[in-house]
């Protein structure tokens, strides 16, 4: 296993774009998102059009394990969210 | 011998006279020579010292030096006996803690002029001197030890560069922050040296020593983080999440990491013209007339002829008050008096003067050689030059590097979206 150096790649000179934004999600029994909230109001998810899993950097101490969902909200907007399978937190992913 | 053990492994508190004695007495194995790149010259309560030299009756009394920005008044400096009113604290809070204090308005232009003289004096000892705000300077001491005949003589030369009333404290360290902490712990006229184990040296200091805003220090305390050791023990991620880039910086400081390079002062050509009013003026009309006269004189000077100025600074002595200052950054570099006057006039004509003005000085800075816009066959080259000029103009206006970035592909193939592109500082 590669030791975590504690260094963020390119910190200081580089500012990552499209950083995930924490959101609040309610899931059904199957673990799929049903509503999305931003702290002020909630939206119903009408359909989940795609879902895929990303497993990366498994050789690091903090691997990346995410379950992505592409959702269509009740007002027609499309949103890509993911569940961080390491921390169990949900994020909105732009880009 | 226990004393010597402590001296070698932690901190070397030494007066100049003591240093060579201790060094000779140390066993050879304990004579460790940490790599010392930077000297921190600290003038604690510098602004208060300037005020006390001007008004000696203030010595021994609790004093708060205040700075007003917009509608907010905050503590800028205080006398040594006022211990719990750090810089940046709102006036209301400071008054609640120290109700009997004498309140003074900060005379920043005067402090800057005096501190610049001290920096000039330090520059005669080392060519690389960085100003880190009023009362704190860093000096690159690499290679100077041999020139001065040892560390003690070098330290003495730096201490003697500062006039005695300012009671300089000096420390030598491997980086700017450790040197700053050691200097803050030194007594006036004393030299300290950071040991090799910087992290251990810093561990017990309170978070108040961190060079971050008062607000950040208050937040650290509200999280139960009181010492640098407690901050250093945390992973960097949560600190970044809470405090952003400042969080990473303070984590690095607490772990004895200071990668920031010494940024020496750049010699800058400025042109200053002064005028004394026959009688103190209270309205803006004579100020504008004086400004026009000063601009005519400044643009006639040989240093400015054929060049443009990016910034004009007006300074005036207010009768029985601090210096009034107004900085005007032109939207386009001004190559003549009319253009500069138009910009200054529109910036100051609606202002209310703080009191009767006795004299006025105008300084042109950010001088550039570009006075015309020449067409070029190579449009791309011209566009880059224009961008570069615009960035320099923005820098002059903001007083710091403008936050302009461009999007660059970093790992476009990555499956993790936030790794694909990044913002990098824009360099035309």
mmCIF file of N, CA and C in Angstrom, chain B residues 288-360:
data_model
loop_
_atom_site.group_PDB
_atom_site.id
_atom_site.type_symbol
_atom_site.label_atom_id
_atom_site.label_comp_id
_atom_site.label_asym_id
_atom_site.label_seq_id
_atom_site.Cartn_x
_atom_site.Cartn_y
_atom_site.Cartn_z
ATOM 1 N N UNK B 288 -7.993 70.377 -4.484
ATOM 2 C CA UNK B 288 -7.954 70.009 -5.908
ATOM 3 C C UNK B 288 -6.967 70.896 -6.670
ATOM 4 N N UNK B 289 -6.970 72.182 -6.329
ATOM 5 C CA UNK B 289 -6.024 73.089 -6.996
ATOM 6 C C UNK B 289 -4.588 72.664 -6.684
ATOM 7 N N UNK B 290 -4.348 72.341 -5.415
ATOM 8 C CA UNK B 290 -3.006 71.916 -5.014
ATOM 9 C C UNK B 290 -2.624 70.608 -5.722
ATOM 10 N N UNK B 291 -3.597 69.714 -5.849
ATOM 11 C CA UNK B 291 -3.335 68.427 -6.514
ATOM 12 C C UNK B 291 -2.922 68.666 -7.968
ATOM 13 N N UNK B 292 -3.615 69.593 -8.628
ATOM 14 C CA UNK B 292 -3.292 69.876 -10.028
ATOM 15 C C UNK B 292 -1.862 70.422 -10.138
ATOM 16 N N UNK B 293 -1.514 71.317 -9.218
ATOM 17 C CA UNK B 293 -0.151 71.882 -9.217
ATOM 18 C C UNK B 293 0.886 70.776 -8.994
ATOM 19 N N UNK B 294 0.590 69.906 -8.025
ATOM 20 C CA UNK B 294 1.539 68.837 -7.711
ATOM 21 C C UNK B 294 1.686 67.872 -8.890
ATOM 22 N N UNK B 295 0.557 67.610 -9.573
ATOM 23 C CA UNK B 295 0.615 66.713 -10.736
ATOM 24 C C UNK B 295 1.481 67.328 -11.842
ATOM 25 N N UNK B 296 1.329 68.647 -12.050
ATOM 26 C CA UNK B 296 2.111 69.309 -13.082
ATOM 27 C C UNK B 296 3.605 69.167 -12.767
ATOM 28 N N UNK B 297 3.942 69.367 -11.476
ATOM 29 C CA UNK B 297 5.349 69.257 -11.070
ATOM 30 C C UNK B 297 5.840 67.816 -11.216
ATOM 31 N N UNK B 298 4.999 66.870 -10.789
ATOM 32 C CA UNK B 298 5.431 65.458 -10.798
ATOM 33 C C UNK B 298 5.672 64.976 -12.223
ATOM 34 N N UNK B 299 4.731 65.338 -13.150
ATOM 35 C CA UNK B 299 4.892 64.865 -14.539
ATOM 36 C C UNK B 299 6.016 65.598 -15.268
ATOM 37 N N UNK B 300 6.494 66.704 -14.684
ATOM 38 C CA UNK B 300 7.623 67.405 -15.310
ATOM 39 C C UNK B 300 8.958 66.803 -14.879
ATOM 40 N N UNK B 301 8.914 65.941 -13.861
ATOM 41 C CA UNK B 301 10.159 65.356 -13.352
ATOM 42 C C UNK B 301 10.725 64.376 -14.374
ATOM 43 N N UNK B 302 12.066 64.296 -14.391
ATOM 44 C CA UNK B 302 12.713 63.460 -15.414
ATOM 45 C C UNK B 302 12.384 61.983 -15.234
ATOM 46 N N UNK B 303 12.116 61.535 -13.978
ATOM 47 C CA UNK B 303 11.819 60.107 -13.749
ATOM 48 C C UNK B 303 10.513 59.698 -14.410
ATOM 49 N N UNK B 304 9.581 60.647 -14.568
ATOM 50 C CA UNK B 304 8.255 60.313 -15.098
ATOM 51 C C UNK B 304 8.137 60.643 -16.580
ATOM 52 N N UNK B 305 9.024 61.459 -17.085
ATOM 53 C CA UNK B 305 8.862 61.915 -18.466
ATOM 54 C C UNK B 305 8.816 60.723 -19.422
ATOM 55 N N UNK B 306 7.780 60.695 -20.240
ATOM 56 C CA UNK B 306 7.630 59.603 -21.204
ATOM 57 C C UNK B 306 7.106 58.316 -20.602
ATOM 58 N N UNK B 307 6.685 58.371 -19.347
ATOM 59 C CA UNK B 307 6.179 57.155 -18.706
ATOM 60 C C UNK B 307 4.779 57.396 -18.162
ATOM 61 N N UNK B 308 4.119 56.291 -17.775
ATOM 62 C CA UNK B 308 2.775 56.396 -17.208
ATOM 63 C C UNK B 308 2.822 55.995 -15.734
ATOM 64 N N UNK B 309 1.868 56.490 -14.965
ATOM 65 C CA UNK B 309 1.770 56.102 -13.545
ATOM 66 C C UNK B 309 0.494 55.294 -13.353
ATOM 67 N N UNK B 310 0.592 54.281 -12.520
ATOM 68 C CA UNK B 310 -0.591 53.450 -12.267
ATOM 69 C C UNK B 310 -1.366 53.932 -11.038
ATOM 70 N N UNK B 311 -0.637 54.472 -10.071
ATOM 71 C CA UNK B 311 -1.272 54.827 -8.797
ATOM 72 C C UNK B 311 -0.820 56.214 -8.359
ATOM 73 N N UNK B 312 -1.742 56.969 -7.815
ATOM 74 C CA UNK B 312 -1.387 58.249 -7.184
ATOM 75 C C UNK B 312 -1.849 58.187 -5.737
ATOM 76 N N UNK B 313 -0.990 58.648 -4.835
ATOM 77 C CA UNK B 313 -1.352 58.655 -3.419
ATOM 78 C C UNK B 313 -1.255 60.073 -2.893
ATOM 79 N N UNK B 314 -2.340 60.530 -2.294
ATOM 80 C CA UNK B 314 -2.351 61.859 -1.671
ATOM 81 C C UNK B 314 -2.227 61.692 -0.165
ATOM 82 N N UNK B 315 -1.338 62.459 0.434
ATOM 83 C CA UNK B 315 -1.197 62.430 1.887
ATOM 84 C C UNK B 315 -1.226 63.868 2.371
ATOM 85 N N UNK B 316 -1.973 64.082 3.438
ATOM 86 C CA UNK B 316 -2.040 65.444 3.967
ATOM 87 C C UNK B 316 -1.994 65.396 5.485
ATOM 88 N N UNK B 317 -1.318 66.352 6.075
ATOM 89 C CA UNK B 317 -1.254 66.431 7.532
ATOM 90 C C UNK B 317 -2.479 67.188 8.030
ATOM 91 N N UNK B 318 -3.269 66.510 8.838
ATOM 92 C CA UNK B 318 -4.459 67.148 9.399
ATOM 93 C C UNK B 318 -4.038 67.861 10.682
ATOM 94 N N UNK B 319 -4.549 69.057 10.849
ATOM 95 C CA UNK B 319 -4.181 69.833 12.039
ATOM 96 C C UNK B 319 -4.616 69.076 13.300
ATOM 97 N N UNK B 320 -3.693 68.849 14.195
ATOM 98 C CA UNK B 320 -3.921 68.120 15.446
ATOM 99 C C UNK B 320 -4.595 66.766 15.206
ATOM 100 N N UNK B 321 -4.203 66.095 14.153
ATOM 101 C CA UNK B 321 -4.788 64.771 13.880
ATOM 102 C C UNK B 321 -3.819 63.924 13.080
ATOM 103 N N UNK B 322 -4.204 62.678 12.814
ATOM 104 C CA UNK B 322 -3.319 61.808 12.040
ATOM 105 C C UNK B 322 -3.301 62.209 10.564
ATOM 106 N N UNK B 323 -2.382 61.644 9.834
ATOM 107 C CA UNK B 323 -2.243 61.966 8.412
ATOM 108 C C UNK B 323 -3.449 61.411 7.635
ATOM 109 N N UNK B 324 -3.985 62.225 6.735
ATOM 110 C CA UNK B 324 -5.083 61.784 5.881
ATOM 111 C C UNK B 324 -4.472 61.246 4.590
ATOM 112 N N UNK B 325 -4.918 60.093 4.163
ATOM 113 C CA UNK B 325 -4.325 59.467 2.977
ATOM 114 C C UNK B 325 -5.417 58.988 2.040
ATOM 115 N N UNK B 326 -5.183 59.157 0.766
ATOM 116 C CA UNK B 326 -6.125 58.656 -0.247
ATOM 117 C C UNK B 326 -5.315 58.068 -1.400
ATOM 118 N N UNK B 327 -5.581 56.804 -1.721
ATOM 119 C CA UNK B 327 -4.846 56.133 -2.799
ATOM 120 C C UNK B 327 -5.785 55.989 -3.982
ATOM 121 N N UNK B 328 -5.344 56.441 -5.127
ATOM 122 C CA UNK B 328 -6.183 56.352 -6.335
ATOM 123 C C UNK B 328 -5.438 55.505 -7.362
ATOM 124 N N UNK B 329 -6.001 54.349 -7.681
ATOM 125 C CA UNK B 329 -5.411 53.506 -8.729
ATOM 126 C C UNK B 329 -6.148 53.809 -10.016
ATOM 127 N N UNK B 330 -5.434 54.232 -11.046
ATOM 128 C CA UNK B 330 -6.082 54.618 -12.300
ATOM 129 C C UNK B 330 -6.581 53.378 -13.035
ATOM 130 N N UNK B 331 -7.701 53.542 -13.736
ATOM 131 C CA UNK B 331 -8.223 52.384 -14.483
ATOM 132 C C UNK B 331 -7.290 52.068 -15.658
ATOM 133 N N UNK B 332 -6.647 53.080 -16.210
ATOM 134 C CA UNK B 332 -5.627 52.911 -17.261
ATOM 135 C C UNK B 332 -4.411 53.702 -16.799
ATOM 136 N N UNK B 333 -3.193 53.217 -17.015
ATOM 137 C CA UNK B 333 -2.039 54.012 -16.599
ATOM 138 C C UNK B 333 -2.114 55.423 -17.176
ATOM 139 N N UNK B 334 -1.883 56.407 -16.317
ATOM 140 C CA UNK B 334 -2.030 57.796 -16.743
ATOM 141 C C UNK B 334 -0.676 58.359 -17.167
ATOM 142 N N UNK B 335 -0.612 58.812 -18.417
ATOM 143 C CA UNK B 335 0.648 59.321 -18.949
ATOM 144 C C UNK B 335 0.738 60.835 -18.929
ATOM 145 N N UNK B 336 -0.266 61.492 -18.367
ATOM 146 C CA UNK B 336 -0.240 62.954 -18.345
ATOM 147 C C UNK B 336 -1.053 63.501 -17.203
ATOM 148 N N UNK B 337 -0.826 64.775 -16.939
ATOM 149 C CA UNK B 337 -1.457 65.425 -15.788
ATOM 150 C C UNK B 337 -2.987 65.472 -15.902
ATOM 151 N N UNK B 338 -3.497 65.759 -17.125
ATOM 152 C CA UNK B 338 -4.953 65.910 -17.268
ATOM 153 C C UNK B 338 -5.691 64.616 -16.913
ATOM 154 N N UNK B 339 -5.181 63.554 -17.461
ATOM 155 C CA UNK B 339 -5.845 62.267 -17.253
ATOM 156 C C UNK B 339 -5.783 61.870 -15.772
ATOM 157 N N UNK B 340 -4.603 62.056 -15.175
ATOM 158 C CA UNK B 340 -4.440 61.699 -13.759
ATOM 159 C C UNK B 340 -5.337 62.587 -12.890
ATOM 160 N N UNK B 341 -5.404 63.856 -13.216
ATOM 161 C CA UNK B 341 -6.196 64.779 -12.408
ATOM 162 C C UNK B 341 -7.675 64.433 -12.488
ATOM 163 N N UNK B 342 -8.131 64.075 -13.660
ATOM 164 C CA UNK B 342 -9.539 63.709 -13.840
ATOM 165 C C UNK B 342 -9.889 62.523 -12.926
ATOM 166 N N UNK B 343 -8.994 61.521 -12.911
ATOM 167 C CA UNK B 343 -9.253 60.324 -12.081
ATOM 168 C C UNK B 343 -9.218 60.676 -10.597
ATOM 169 N N UNK B 344 -8.250 61.496 -10.197
ATOM 170 C CA UNK B 344 -8.134 61.848 -8.773
ATOM 171 C C UNK B 344 -9.329 62.701 -8.354
ATOM 172 N N UNK B 345 -9.690 63.639 -9.223
ATOM 173 C CA UNK B 345 -10.805 64.543 -8.901
ATOM 174 C C UNK B 345 -12.092 63.744 -8.689
ATOM 175 N N UNK B 346 -12.374 62.825 -9.617
ATOM 176 C CA UNK B 346 -13.621 62.077 -9.464
ATOM 177 C C UNK B 346 -13.579 61.164 -8.243
ATOM 178 N N UNK B 347 -12.382 60.843 -7.768
ATOM 179 C CA UNK B 347 -12.294 59.964 -6.607
ATOM 180 C C UNK B 347 -12.421 60.729 -5.289
ATOM 181 N N UNK B 348 -11.967 62.011 -5.258
ATOM 182 C CA UNK B 348 -11.928 62.700 -3.945
ATOM 183 C C UNK B 348 -12.911 63.856 -3.811
ATOM 184 N N UNK B 349 -13.501 64.317 -4.921
ATOM 185 C CA UNK B 349 -14.258 65.585 -4.795
ATOM 186 C C UNK B 349 -15.485 65.475 -3.901
ATOM 187 N N UNK B 350 -16.007 64.259 -3.760
ATOM 188 C CA UNK B 350 -17.201 64.128 -2.906
ATOM 189 C C UNK B 350 -16.843 63.779 -1.459
ATOM 190 N N UNK B 351 -15.558 63.675 -1.151
ATOM 191 C CA UNK B 351 -15.161 63.299 0.208
ATOM 192 C C UNK B 351 -15.276 64.474 1.170
ATOM 193 N N UNK B 352 -15.418 64.126 2.437
ATOM 194 C CA UNK B 352 -15.416 65.168 3.475
ATOM 195 C C UNK B 352 -14.047 65.094 4.152
ATOM 196 N N UNK B 353 -13.368 66.234 4.238
ATOM 197 C CA UNK B 353 -12.033 66.240 4.844
ATOM 198 C C UNK B 353 -12.136 65.955 6.341
ATOM 199 N N UNK B 354 -11.165 65.223 6.889
ATOM 200 C CA UNK B 354 -11.244 64.884 8.330
ATOM 201 C C UNK B 354 -10.936 66.064 9.244
ATOM 202 N N UNK B 355 -10.457 67.162 8.675
ATOM 203 C CA UNK B 355 -10.117 68.340 9.482
ATOM 204 C C UNK B 355 -9.326 69.305 8.620
ATOM 205 N N UNK B 356 -8.867 70.429 9.192
ATOM 206 C CA UNK B 356 -8.081 71.382 8.404
ATOM 207 C C UNK B 356 -6.744 70.762 7.986
ATOM 208 N N UNK B 357 -6.419 70.887 6.692
ATOM 209 C CA UNK B 357 -5.177 70.302 6.179
ATOM 210 C C UNK B 357 -4.087 71.371 6.162
ATOM 211 N N UNK B 358 -2.901 70.967 6.653
ATOM 212 C CA UNK B 358 -1.792 71.931 6.721
ATOM 213 C C UNK B 358 -0.908 71.854 5.483
ATOM 214 N N UNK B 359 -0.722 70.657 4.978
ATOM 215 C CA UNK B 359 0.104 70.479 3.775
ATOM 216 C C UNK B 359 -0.409 69.282 2.993
ATOM 217 N N UNK B 360 0.137 69.070 1.835
ATOM 218 C CA UNK B 360 -0.313 67.937 1.014
ATOM 219 C C UNK B 360 0.872 67.416 0.202
#
